[in-house]
Amino acid sequence: MDTELIAHVRKNDDGSWAVPHTLLDHSEGTAGLAELFSSKFHSGAWGKALGLSHDAGKGRLTWQQYLRSKSGYDVEAHLEGKLGKIPHAIYGAELAEQVFGKGIGRILAYCIAGHHAGLPDWSSAEGAGQASLQFQKIQVKDLEQIDARIIDNLRRVKPLNLPWKFDNGLDLSLWIRMLFSSLVDADFLDTESYMDHERGLNRGGYRSIPELHERFVQYCKELEEKSESTEVNEIRSRIQAKCIRAAKEKQGIFSLSVPTGGGKTLSSLAFALEHARIHQLDRIIYVIPFTSIVEQNAEVFRSAVGEDQVVEHHSNLDEDDTTAKSRLAAENWDAPVIVTTTVQFFESLFAAKPGRCRKLHNIARSVVVLDEAQLVPVEFLAPILETIQRLVDRYQVSFVLSTATQPAFTERNVDGQLFKGLKDVREIVGSEEEVKALYQSLARTRIQFPEDPYAHSSLEEISGELKQYEQVLCIVSDRKTCRELHELMPKGTYHLSALMCGQHRSDLILEIKRKLANHESVRVISTQLVEAGVDFDFPVVYRALAGLDSIVQAAGRCNREGKLPGLGKVVVFNPPRKPPEGILRKAAETTRNIIMNRGDITTNYAVFEGFFKELYWKANSLDKEGIVDLLDPTHNDLRECSIFFRTAAHKFKIIDDRNQKTILVRYKEGDRLIDRLQSTGPERWLMRKLQRFAVTVYESDFNQLTERGAVEEVYPQIFVLSSKEDYSEDIGVRIHKESEQEEQ
C-alpha cells in the first residue's frame, strides 16, 4: 500500500485539518506504553506485541478508503460500533494468532478483539452469540490486505515467553485481563496525546511515595503535639508504632485487627506509606464498603499527605468537588493515593469493558487496604479471595485486611475439604494474646444478649424500652421494621433508611450529631446503614439480632469516645420479623448458635473467627454465579483457551439490582434539578448531581408506586417521583398507604 496509513484525524481550532496521526506512529506509541505498563508484571514483550497489533486492521486498503470517504477526515472516524462501520479489531486479533501461533496468539486475540467492545467470551455457549471471539474470527476474510510494514514490525517482537507457570483457576484469566488493561490504557493515552494534547498535560505530576511519607511523618508529629495525653491516645500511638514496624516485613497479606476507636485509619496509612516506601511501590489503594466512609477517610488522607495527592473514585462524586486532574486520574488510577469502594474495586477486577479495566494494571505494585474486610460479599468470596492471593503472588501487591471483626479468610480444611482462602496472613498487632489484650483495653461497651435467644419481643415492647432513654439508637435489619417501629415512637424521633435519598440522610445525620454533642434529647430508629462510617456516639444502642459482625459494628456507635463514666449499654433483642432471607438471616442464626456461654464478646476476640467459619460453612455457595468456572480454561476447553470474560463480568455484581428500580426524588435541591432534567435532558453533570437525590426500591414497591401514579418516566429508564407529597421529610419515599394515612 503506497498511501500513508492513518489512525486518527482531527481539526485545528481554525477549522483546518491537523497533520494526521499515522497508524505506524500510533502503533509504536501504544506499544511503548503497553510495554511499560505490563513490564510491572514481567510481561513487557506481551504488551509491546499488543500495542503493535491492536490496530493492524486499520492497515487494510478497505479501512483506509473507508476513513477517507466516510469521514472526510472527521474525528468520528476513530469510533466503532455504529451502523456502517468497518471493523478492525478482529483483524489485528487474527493477525496476532497467525504470527505467534494458536497458543500465544489466542491470548493476544482476546485483548485485541476487545480493545473497543470489551473482552469477549470465547464461544456462544454462554449466550454471547455473534460477539464471541470464535464467531468473530470466522468473519475475517481479507487478512492479506494488511500492510506489510505492520506485519514486519510485529515479527520483530522478541519471543513471547509465559511470565510464570500458570495454575488452574483464575491465574490465566487475571493475567489476560491485566494485559488488556495495559493495552486499553496505552491506546487511550496515545490517542489522547494526538486528539487532545492539552487534556493530556493535566495528567500525572504527583508527589513520590517518599515525599508523601515525609509529609505524613510531619503531620503525625504536629497531631501528637496537639493531642491530649490520654490512655486512648497512648493506645493509638502504640498501634501506629506496630504498623510502622510491620511495614518493614516482606510483601504479602497482613491483618490489622483493631476495635472501634483504635485509630485504624491513620495507623493503616502509616503502614501503607512505610511499606510502599521500603518496597518501592507505586501507590496506595483504599477499598472501603460505603461511600460515606470513602468521603470521610479521603478527607483524613488529604490532611495527612496533601489536598491534591488523593483521588476519590466512586459514584457519589460531584464534578464541582473535583479537579480536572483528579477526574483524569480516576480513569486509570494514576495517582499515589486512591480511595474507592468495594464495588468499584472488585467489579473492576472481574470486568470486561475497557473503561472499567483500564486502571487494573495500576493495581500492580501497590498496597491495598481492604477496610471493613468482613463486609466482602460471602456469595463471591471464592473468586475474590483467589484474586487477592493472585495479586499478591504475581503482581507485587500487598493487602491489609483492616477490621474490628477479622473474618476467617485463611486457607484451612473444613470437614476434610480445602477452604481455598488466603495464605500466610500476618497480624500486625501481634500474637493472639496481644490482640485480645488490645480489645480488652479499648472495651467501651457491654453487650447484653436476650436471656432466651429464641424468644421474640414485640415492636410495642421494644418501643416502650426505647422511650425510657433521652439519647438512644435502635438498629434493625429491614426497612419495614424500621418504619413500623418508628411509627410507635414519640414525635421527633428520627428515622434513617435507604428509602431516604443520600442528601436527606446526610442532613439528618449532621442534625443528630449536633444534638448528641449538645446533650439534647435524640432518639433514632435506623436500618444497618449507620453501622459503618457514621460516627454516632450514643450512650445506649439497641440492635436487632443479626450477624456478630453487625452487632459489634452497632456497638461501635455506643460510647465511641469513651466519655461515659462506665461502659456503654448495647442491648440485642429478637424482633418479631426475621432478617431478610439469605446471608443476613444465616448470619443471625449463626450468632444465635454461638452466643450462649461465650462471655462478653467485646473483649473475646477469638469468637469472631468461629462466627465467620460457621457462616461460610452455612452459605449455599461462596461462588453463587460460578465465576471461577467461567474464567478457568481448564473447566472449559484448554485447547481453545476457552474463557467467558463477558459472561463472568455480567454475573459478578456485588449489588444485585436486577429486581430494583432507582427513582429521583424532590427533596430540597433535588426539586430544582429534576425540573432542569425535564427541560434540558439527562446531561452528564446533571445526572451526577442527581445521584444525591436518588432512592432505590424493590420492583414490587416500584410497581405499587406506579399503579397509584406516584412515578413518571421522564426519559427512557429515568424515573421521577411525581410530587413532593410522595416524599416524606420523616421517612422518605411513601410506598405504603398506611404511611400516607399516618402523615395525614
XYZ file of C-alpha atoms in Angstrom:
744
model
C 0.000 0.000 0.000
C 1.664 3.243 -1.150
C -0.655 5.679 0.605
C 0.102 6.926 4.113
C -1.614 4.823 6.742
C -3.777 6.909 9.067
C -5.029 6.004 12.535
C -6.799 9.225 13.615
C -7.529 12.683 12.265
C -8.641 15.932 13.875
C -9.193 19.588 13.043
C -7.262 22.560 14.390
C -9.032 25.367 16.224
C -9.227 27.371 12.978
C -11.098 24.549 11.224
C -8.173 23.321 9.145
C -7.082 19.692 9.248
C -4.194 18.866 11.531
C -1.416 16.564 10.408
C -2.912 13.055 10.645
C -1.916 10.642 13.384
C -0.246 7.924 11.347
C -1.026 4.305 12.050
C 2.633 3.368 12.427
C 3.231 6.191 14.928
C 0.110 5.248 16.902
C 1.082 1.582 16.953
C 4.603 2.379 18.153
C 3.358 4.854 20.758
C 0.763 2.437 22.124
C 3.284 -0.405 22.099
C 5.789 1.622 24.116
C 3.248 2.483 26.811
C 1.738 -1.008 26.918
C 5.232 -2.478 27.251
C 5.964 -0.123 30.154
C 2.695 -0.915 31.932
C 2.881 -4.694 31.532
C 6.557 -4.859 32.491
C 5.381 -4.342 36.090
C 4.253 -7.969 35.981
C 7.084 -9.373 33.835
C 5.106 -9.202 30.577
C 6.633 -6.239 28.743
C 7.104 -8.043 25.416
C 3.444 -9.108 25.510
C 2.353 -5.502 25.984
C 4.534 -4.420 23.069
C 3.057 -7.107 20.802
C -0.457 -5.993 21.748
C 0.319 -2.360 21.013
C 1.829 -3.120 17.607
C -1.059 -5.337 16.513
C -4.160 -3.815 18.135
C -4.956 -1.501 15.193
C -3.446 -3.683 12.467
C -6.911 -3.978 10.935
C -6.734 -0.281 10.073
C -3.801 -1.121 7.799
C -6.087 -2.556 5.094
C -6.897 -0.658 1.933
C -10.643 -1.042 2.545
C -10.404 0.524 6.002
C -8.196 3.404 4.834
C -10.610 4.129 1.986
C -13.474 3.996 4.437
C -11.731 6.518 6.709
C -11.202 8.988 3.903
C -14.545 8.675 2.145
C -16.839 8.186 5.113
C -15.381 10.828 7.427
C -13.681 13.314 5.207
C -11.063 13.395 7.971
C -13.712 13.603 10.702
C -12.816 12.696 14.309
C -15.695 10.200 14.338
C -13.597 8.010 12.046
C -11.963 6.518 15.161
C -15.213 5.320 16.703
C -16.644 1.831 16.220
C -19.896 0.050 16.720
C -22.200 2.293 14.672
C -24.134 1.150 11.645
C -21.945 1.029 8.544
C -18.657 0.942 10.392
C -15.981 -1.408 9.123
C -14.472 -3.476 11.960
C -10.744 -3.518 12.519
C -10.070 -5.042 15.964
C -10.748 -8.659 14.993
C -8.270 -8.357 12.092
C -5.465 -7.480 14.497
C -6.550 -10.400 16.696
C -6.422 -12.830 13.776
C -3.063 -11.456 12.611
C -1.554 -11.968 16.087
C -2.695 -15.587 16.078
C -1.207 -16.072 12.600
C 2.145 -14.501 13.529
C 2.596 -16.004 17.007
C 0.714 -19.285 16.667
C -2.509 -20.529 18.181
C -1.426 -20.658 21.847
C 0.253 -17.280 22.280
C -1.837 -15.691 19.553
C -5.109 -16.705 21.212
C -4.129 -14.895 24.430
C -3.324 -11.755 22.454
C -6.511 -12.142 20.416
C -8.792 -11.731 23.442
C -7.207 -8.351 24.230
C -7.008 -7.080 20.666
C -10.524 -8.141 19.661
C -11.911 -6.480 22.805
C -9.953 -3.239 22.933
C -13.062 -1.222 21.970
C -16.016 -3.528 22.619
C -14.667 -5.301 25.715
C -13.130 -8.676 26.470
C -15.247 -11.302 24.678
C -16.403 -14.788 25.584
C -14.635 -17.487 23.582
C -17.802 -19.111 22.237
C -21.549 -18.581 22.192
C -22.038 -21.335 24.790
C -22.959 -18.746 27.446
C -25.121 -16.716 25.087
C -22.515 -14.368 23.596
C -23.594 -15.227 20.037
C -22.020 -13.068 17.344
C -19.994 -11.147 19.942
C -17.972 -14.267 20.778
C -14.328 -14.415 19.723
C -14.916 -17.728 17.976
C -17.683 -16.268 15.776
C -15.781 -13.052 15.031
C -12.717 -14.987 13.853
C -14.790 -16.824 11.240
C -15.769 -13.475 9.664
C -12.189 -12.428 8.800
C -11.799 -12.781 5.015
C -9.123 -10.392 3.721
C -6.263 -10.628 6.218
C -3.742 -10.471 3.384
C -4.677 -6.801 2.814
C -2.855 -5.722 5.998
C 0.141 -3.568 5.125
C 3.476 -5.447 5.194
C 5.118 -2.784 7.367
C 2.744 -3.599 10.230
C 3.429 -7.321 9.916
C 7.198 -6.751 9.752
C 7.112 -4.642 12.942
C 5.148 -7.345 14.713
C 7.515 -10.109 13.665
C 10.422 -8.190 15.222
C 8.956 -8.520 18.723
C 11.247 -10.735 20.784
C 9.935 -14.204 21.663
C 6.879 -14.172 23.907
C 7.534 -16.449 26.850
C 4.968 -17.011 29.581
C 5.962 -14.988 32.680
C 5.299 -17.927 35.036
C 3.777 -21.398 35.093
C 0.035 -20.896 35.337
C -2.116 -22.744 37.852
C -5.728 -23.792 37.481
C -8.379 -21.307 38.493
C -8.182 -17.562 37.839
C -4.432 -17.321 37.209
C -4.530 -17.138 33.409
C -7.717 -15.061 33.046
C -6.487 -12.443 35.539
C -3.201 -12.145 33.634
C -5.054 -11.693 30.318
C -7.207 -9.001 31.929
C -4.068 -7.259 33.209
C -2.594 -7.339 29.697
C -5.892 -5.991 28.379
C -5.729 -3.165 30.923
C -2.208 -2.267 29.803
C -3.324 -2.175 26.174
C -6.514 -0.135 26.549
C -4.877 2.446 28.828
C -1.919 2.768 26.446
C -4.247 3.057 23.439
C -6.324 5.738 25.135
C -3.323 7.768 26.310
C -1.553 7.704 22.937
C -4.766 8.657 21.143
C -5.388 11.442 23.671
C -1.905 12.865 23.133
C -2.859 13.455 19.492
C -6.584 14.227 19.742
C -6.477 16.437 22.865
C -2.914 17.245 23.845
C -3.945 19.915 26.371
C -6.086 17.384 28.242
C -3.161 15.003 28.489
C -0.997 17.701 30.081
C -3.280 17.582 33.144
C -2.235 14.011 33.903
C 0.447 12.945 36.351
C 2.761 15.291 38.200
C 2.053 13.795 41.618
C 4.478 13.614 44.532
C 6.505 10.454 45.045
C 5.728 7.970 47.803
C 8.864 9.004 49.789
C 7.722 12.649 49.615
C 4.246 11.708 50.844
C 5.828 9.675 53.614
C 7.756 12.742 54.783
C 4.569 14.808 54.787
C 2.763 12.137 56.795
C 5.510 11.911 59.417
C 5.381 15.682 59.881
C 1.576 15.620 60.074
C 1.630 12.938 62.794
C 4.241 14.872 64.751
C 2.069 18.017 64.733
C -1.014 15.959 65.610
C 0.745 14.396 68.588
C 1.803 17.812 69.898
C -1.824 18.990 69.854
C -3.373 15.818 71.285
C -4.260 15.303 74.927
C -2.229 12.791 76.897
C -4.934 10.156 77.406
C -4.917 6.395 77.704
C -6.770 6.034 74.380
C -4.264 8.247 72.547
C -1.420 6.231 74.062
C -3.007 3.013 72.762
C -3.432 4.565 69.303
C 0.254 5.564 69.290
C 1.304 2.015 70.159
C -0.858 0.591 67.351
C 0.675 3.018 64.868
C 4.186 2.086 66.015
C 3.380 -1.602 65.446
C 2.125 -0.750 61.940
C 5.379 1.003 61.100
C 7.431 -1.963 62.360
C 5.333 -4.484 60.419
C 5.673 -2.397 57.253
C 9.344 -3.340 57.070
C 8.457 -7.012 56.520
C 8.352 -8.601 53.061
C 5.316 -8.054 50.865
C 2.245 -10.209 51.409
C -1.086 -10.241 53.242
C -1.464 -8.530 56.621
C -4.368 -8.233 59.019
C -4.954 -5.199 61.208
C -7.326 -6.255 63.992
C -8.245 -3.146 65.953
C -11.554 -2.406 67.703
C -13.546 0.748 67.040
C -11.750 3.817 68.353
C -8.268 2.360 67.972
C -7.262 4.723 65.159
C -7.213 2.216 62.276
C -7.441 4.941 59.617
C -4.167 6.727 60.393
C -2.396 3.558 61.527
C -3.183 1.759 58.273
C -1.941 4.791 56.315
C 1.261 4.725 58.363
C 1.758 1.081 57.404
C 0.902 1.658 53.739
C 3.254 4.613 53.232
C 6.152 2.951 55.051
C 5.602 -0.364 53.219
C 5.338 1.348 49.829
C 8.465 3.414 50.513
C 10.573 0.438 51.587
C 9.457 -1.823 48.721
C 9.435 0.996 46.127
C 5.771 0.525 45.280
C 3.781 2.955 43.149
C 0.598 3.694 45.075
C -1.788 3.029 47.943
C -5.376 1.971 47.260
C -8.006 2.159 49.981
C -11.020 -0.089 49.360
C -13.990 0.875 51.529
C -17.535 -0.581 51.567
C -19.587 2.634 51.766
C -19.242 5.976 50.002
C -19.829 7.803 53.288
C -16.637 6.244 54.705
C -14.791 6.872 51.417
C -15.516 10.596 51.675
C -14.721 10.686 55.386
C -11.383 8.847 55.086
C -10.357 10.732 51.956
C -10.554 13.966 53.957
C -8.274 12.476 56.633
C -5.755 11.373 53.975
C -5.795 14.787 52.296
C -4.987 16.436 55.627
C -2.121 13.986 56.110
C -0.441 13.982 52.678
C -1.851 16.888 50.682
C -5.141 18.015 49.171
C -4.065 17.270 45.589
C -2.462 13.855 46.208
C -5.631 11.849 46.951
C -8.135 10.754 44.315
C -11.618 9.540 45.193
C -13.328 7.167 42.774
C -16.972 6.373 43.489
C -20.458 7.074 42.145
C -21.351 9.917 44.542
C -18.632 12.266 43.318
C -19.895 15.667 42.278
C -17.833 17.155 39.451
C -17.976 20.532 41.188
C -15.957 18.987 44.036
C -13.194 17.528 41.855
C -10.418 18.940 39.690
C -9.780 18.096 36.043
C -6.592 16.374 37.158
C -8.341 14.145 39.714
C -11.087 13.233 37.224
C -8.430 12.096 34.758
C -6.611 10.111 37.459
C -9.868 8.311 38.339
C -9.924 6.903 34.795
C -6.752 4.872 35.274
C -5.822 5.359 38.958
C -2.607 7.156 38.054
C -2.205 8.846 41.462
C -0.296 7.952 44.637
C -3.384 7.533 46.885
C -6.675 6.167 45.557
C -9.776 5.882 47.749
C -12.537 3.801 46.222
C -15.430 1.486 47.058
C -15.548 -2.281 47.429
C -17.976 -2.407 44.499
C -15.706 -0.369 42.212
C -12.564 -2.305 43.125
C -13.793 -5.889 42.868
C -16.236 -5.425 39.998
C -13.391 -3.839 38.016
C -11.199 -6.886 38.700
C -13.850 -9.057 37.022
C -14.940 -6.545 34.380
C -14.800 -6.864 30.598
C -15.386 -3.285 29.428
C -12.295 -1.212 28.551
C -13.384 1.690 30.751
C -13.658 -0.493 33.855
C -10.466 -2.486 33.130
C -8.266 0.427 32.166
C -7.000 1.047 35.704
C -6.195 -2.565 36.624
C -2.514 -2.548 35.642
C -2.031 0.239 38.189
C -3.097 -2.119 40.982
C 0.177 -3.952 40.356
C 2.994 -2.776 42.654
C 0.653 -1.257 45.228
C -0.535 -1.525 48.827
C -4.275 -2.275 49.019
C -6.003 -1.586 52.324
C -9.271 -3.524 52.494
C -11.238 -1.591 55.095
C -14.081 -3.350 56.972
C -12.853 -6.572 55.365
C -15.642 -8.593 56.975
C -18.110 -6.970 54.563
C -16.667 -8.698 51.483
C -19.785 -10.362 49.999
C -19.968 -14.018 51.015
C -21.623 -15.065 47.730
C -18.474 -14.021 45.812
C -15.930 -14.926 48.474
C -14.228 -17.714 46.482
C -13.324 -15.650 43.375
C -12.464 -12.590 45.488
C -10.078 -14.428 47.813
C -8.402 -16.235 44.929
C -7.922 -12.919 43.102
C -6.421 -11.311 46.223
C -3.959 -14.202 46.519
C -3.066 -13.993 42.802
C -2.410 -10.253 43.071
C -0.061 -10.904 45.975
C 1.726 -13.840 44.325
C 2.071 -12.427 40.804
C 1.704 -8.631 40.793
C 3.691 -7.292 43.781
C 0.579 -6.269 45.703
C 0.405 -6.215 49.500
C -3.009 -6.379 51.180
C -4.051 -5.129 54.609
C -7.294 -6.636 55.955
C -8.409 -3.899 58.341
C -11.391 -4.510 60.641
C -12.606 -4.777 64.192
C -14.087 -8.215 63.426
C -11.464 -10.127 61.444
C -13.133 -12.626 59.060
C -11.911 -16.220 58.688
C -10.208 -15.745 55.311
C -7.197 -18.009 55.894
C -6.791 -21.279 53.989
C -7.805 -24.354 56.011
C -9.515 -27.733 55.906
C -13.247 -27.827 56.665
C -14.766 -31.286 57.166
C -11.984 -32.807 55.075
C -12.365 -30.264 52.243
C -9.941 -27.447 51.447
C -11.247 -23.916 52.013
C -9.168 -22.117 49.409
C -8.556 -18.965 51.386
C -5.560 -16.696 51.875
C -2.083 -17.941 52.715
C 0.389 -16.637 55.307
C -1.728 -13.794 56.726
C 0.358 -11.851 59.270
C -1.327 -9.981 62.127
C 0.159 -6.504 62.572
C -0.945 -6.094 66.199
C 0.927 -9.249 67.212
C 0.042 -12.563 68.809
C -3.479 -13.681 69.649
C -2.833 -12.730 73.272
C -1.713 -9.231 72.235
C -4.820 -8.768 70.112
C -7.016 -9.959 72.970
C -5.318 -7.531 75.369
C -5.891 -4.665 72.920
C -9.613 -5.425 72.706
C -9.862 -5.523 76.489
C -8.049 -2.195 76.853
C -10.397 -0.477 74.354
C -13.633 -2.006 75.653
C -16.229 0.777 75.953
C -19.489 -1.160 75.948
C -21.106 -4.244 77.396
C -23.359 -6.186 75.027
C -26.442 -7.714 76.610
C -27.944 -10.640 74.720
C -31.505 -11.846 75.412
C -31.735 -14.474 78.133
C -33.694 -16.652 75.722
C -32.222 -16.139 72.225
C -35.311 -17.772 70.691
C -37.921 -15.568 72.438
C -39.170 -12.617 70.354
C -40.043 -9.131 71.572
C -42.952 -7.226 70.056
C -42.304 -3.826 68.499
C -44.515 -2.316 71.215
C -42.256 -3.824 73.883
C -39.126 -2.529 72.150
C -40.544 0.972 71.676
C -41.552 1.001 75.341
C -37.957 0.328 76.355
C -36.557 2.899 73.951
C -38.839 5.632 75.302
C -37.072 5.348 78.670
C -33.899 6.919 77.242
C -33.337 10.515 76.180
C -30.498 9.521 73.842
C -30.847 6.115 72.175
C -30.122 4.497 68.797
C -32.009 1.410 67.626
C -30.809 -0.501 64.554
C -32.940 -3.092 62.730
C -32.305 -5.261 59.676
C -35.052 -4.225 57.247
C -36.906 -1.123 56.072
C -40.395 -2.312 57.049
C -39.473 -2.964 60.692
C -37.678 0.391 60.761
C -40.804 2.204 59.563
C -43.211 0.296 61.842
C -41.060 0.819 64.951
C -40.614 4.493 64.110
C -44.403 4.910 63.970
C -44.628 3.679 67.591
C -42.093 6.233 68.846
C -42.747 9.773 70.160
C -42.931 12.658 67.714
C -39.464 13.963 66.882
C -37.839 10.518 66.750
C -35.544 10.280 63.739
C -35.907 7.618 61.031
C -32.951 6.604 58.838
C -33.247 4.127 55.968
C -32.404 3.710 52.300
C -35.930 4.970 51.450
C -34.368 8.396 52.018
C -32.058 9.845 49.390
C -28.383 10.276 50.251
C -28.658 14.035 50.762
C -31.603 13.619 53.137
C -29.731 11.037 55.231
C -26.622 13.238 55.357
C -28.670 16.210 56.559
C -30.312 14.177 59.333
C -27.025 12.585 60.438
C -25.480 16.055 60.876
C -28.537 17.165 62.860
C -28.363 14.070 65.089
C -24.638 14.583 65.732
C -25.272 18.193 66.709
C -27.940 17.158 69.224
C -25.693 14.478 70.688
C -22.873 16.999 71.118
C -25.261 19.454 72.819
C -26.654 16.729 75.114
C -30.160 17.222 73.705
C -32.819 14.548 73.606
C -32.408 12.434 70.437
C -33.889 9.048 69.555
C -33.091 7.313 66.259
C -34.576 4.250 64.527
C -32.343 3.123 61.674
C -31.529 0.291 59.344
C -27.963 -1.053 59.309
C -26.777 1.791 57.069
C -25.344 3.566 60.162
C -23.227 0.618 61.291
C -20.088 1.619 59.432
C -18.784 5.079 58.678
C -21.314 7.065 60.741
C -19.553 8.393 63.832
C -22.504 8.436 66.209
C -21.723 8.377 69.933
C -24.840 7.267 71.840
C -24.878 6.174 75.487
C -27.383 3.410 74.631
C -27.730 1.325 71.459
C -30.306 -1.364 70.703
C -29.620 -3.871 67.913
C -31.989 -6.437 66.410
C -30.350 -9.880 66.408
C -28.001 -10.052 63.402
C -24.590 -11.312 62.404
C -21.981 -10.975 65.128
C -20.028 -8.557 62.946
C -23.097 -6.309 62.607
C -23.698 -6.362 66.370
C -20.096 -5.319 67.049
C -20.363 -2.583 64.408
C -23.545 -1.342 66.091
C -21.704 -1.346 69.417
C -19.163 0.945 67.780
C -21.872 3.666 67.743
C -22.089 3.456 71.571
C -19.744 5.315 73.928
C -17.498 5.757 70.907
C -15.278 8.391 72.506
C -15.224 6.661 75.896
C -16.653 9.704 77.697
C -19.188 7.826 79.823
C -18.197 7.158 83.471
C -18.709 3.434 82.851
C -19.356 1.147 79.900
C -21.944 1.987 77.266
C -25.108 -0.112 77.087
C -25.757 -2.271 73.996
C -28.939 -4.377 74.040
C -29.518 -7.148 71.486
C -33.166 -8.144 71.011
C -35.177 -10.593 68.910
C -37.633 -8.620 66.747
C -40.926 -10.217 65.613
C -39.770 -10.295 61.982
C -36.793 -12.418 60.882
C -33.936 -10.763 58.970
C -34.206 -10.843 55.149
C -33.672 -14.255 53.590
C -30.197 -15.264 52.501
C -26.893 -14.457 54.125
C -28.357 -11.886 56.580
C -30.696 -14.487 58.061
C -27.957 -17.114 58.197
C -25.657 -14.629 59.940
C -28.304 -14.022 62.626
C -28.820 -17.763 63.073
C -25.072 -18.267 63.400
C -24.894 -15.597 66.096
C -27.741 -17.227 67.990
C -25.861 -20.536 67.942
C -22.606 -19.195 69.380
C -23.574 -16.509 71.901
C -24.513 -18.947 74.643
C -21.867 -19.121 77.388
C -19.342 -17.032 75.425
C -18.979 -14.159 77.844
C -18.608 -10.554 76.756
C -17.832 -10.685 73.033
C -16.454 -7.151 73.016
C -13.277 -8.499 74.572
C -13.471 -12.122 73.393
C -11.716 -11.599 70.067
C -11.425 -15.318 69.226
C -15.205 -15.653 68.901
C -15.163 -13.744 65.587
C -13.212 -16.426 63.775
C -15.668 -19.096 64.965
C -18.592 -16.975 63.776
C -17.210 -16.486 60.265
C -16.126 -20.102 59.904
C -19.644 -21.285 60.700
C -21.231 -18.630 58.475
C -19.118 -19.563 55.442
C -19.916 -23.234 56.029
C -23.645 -22.408 56.068
C -23.564 -20.315 52.901
C -25.192 -22.009 49.915
C -22.174 -21.091 47.824
C -19.070 -18.952 48.085
C -19.288 -18.532 44.297
C -23.013 -18.381 43.596
C -22.604 -17.371 39.930
C -19.848 -19.873 39.100
C -17.345 -17.108 38.311
C -14.259 -19.305 38.810
C -15.532 -21.940 36.370
C -16.358 -19.303 33.735
C -12.842 -17.859 33.926
C -10.883 -21.110 34.309
C -9.987 -22.581 30.877
C -9.321 -25.970 32.477
C -13.063 -26.139 33.244
C -13.914 -25.329 29.627
C -11.657 -26.233 26.680
C -7.980 -25.671 27.420
C -7.019 -26.393 23.785
C -9.075 -23.403 22.698
C -8.144 -21.245 25.741
C -11.891 -21.095 26.327
C -12.675 -18.268 28.769
C -16.000 -16.455 29.238
C -14.922 -12.935 30.174
C -18.101 -11.101 29.242
C -20.481 -13.532 30.906
C -18.442 -13.516 34.123
C -18.423 -9.696 34.145
C -22.198 -9.642 33.680
C -22.710 -12.068 36.567
C -20.206 -10.551 39.007
C -22.439 -7.862 40.518
C -21.869 -7.188 44.199
C -25.065 -5.141 44.310
C -27.753 -7.177 42.576
C -30.030 -4.533 41.075
C -31.921 -6.828 38.737
C -35.100 -6.587 40.841
C -34.671 -2.959 41.802
C -35.510 0.431 40.330
C -33.986 3.833 41.020
C -36.254 6.847 41.497
C -35.209 10.501 41.665
C -36.954 12.414 44.459
C -37.913 16.031 45.031
C -36.002 16.685 48.239
C -34.616 20.226 48.627
C -32.263 20.947 45.688
C -33.482 17.756 44.014
C -36.696 19.587 43.136
C -34.833 22.170 41.035
C -32.507 19.572 39.491
C -35.439 17.386 38.413
C -37.079 20.408 36.778
C -33.805 21.019 34.923
C -33.707 17.365 33.871
C -37.221 17.578 32.445
C -36.428 20.747 30.494
C -32.903 20.048 29.186
C -32.497 16.268 29.297
C -30.013 13.966 31.077
C -26.738 15.878 30.844
C -23.760 14.128 32.443
C -23.060 16.782 35.105
C -26.741 16.900 35.998
C -27.091 13.141 36.440
C -24.022 13.207 38.681
C -25.662 15.787 40.954
C -28.957 13.896 40.948
C -27.276 10.804 42.420
C -27.570 12.505 45.818
C -31.346 12.600 45.296
C -31.909 9.008 44.187
C -33.662 6.204 46.064
C -33.517 2.530 45.077
C -36.663 0.474 45.712
C -37.640 -3.134 45.103
C -39.556 -3.782 41.903
C -42.725 -4.752 43.821
C -42.650 -1.384 45.632
C -41.918 0.382 42.360
C -44.970 -1.254 40.769
C -47.121 -0.194 43.719
C -45.956 3.403 43.324
C -46.528 3.282 39.566
C -50.060 1.893 39.929
C -51.130 4.847 42.034
C -49.456 7.330 39.670
C -46.655 8.327 42.030
C -43.863 7.709 39.478
C -43.324 9.047 35.967
C -40.716 8.076 33.361
C -39.270 11.401 32.179
C -36.688 9.785 29.870
C -36.175 6.117 28.962
C -35.382 4.293 32.244
C -35.147 7.578 34.193
C -37.937 7.660 36.785
C -39.009 10.574 38.947
C -41.290 10.750 41.965
C -44.272 12.741 40.701
C -44.568 15.273 43.523
C -43.203 16.349 46.887
C -46.272 14.766 48.510
C -44.880 11.320 47.667
C -41.734 12.032 49.681
C -41.879 12.439 53.454
C -39.428 14.538 55.447
C -39.740 11.842 58.143
C -39.438 8.501 56.324
C -38.520 9.243 52.682
C -40.421 7.627 49.826
C -44.025 6.894 50.798
C -44.600 3.407 49.492
C -47.255 2.108 51.881
C -50.739 3.554 52.104
C -50.773 3.350 55.886
C -47.795 5.717 55.907
C -49.810 8.185 53.855
C -52.722 7.983 56.297
C -50.370 8.376 59.235
C -48.963 11.557 57.724
C -52.490 12.951 57.202
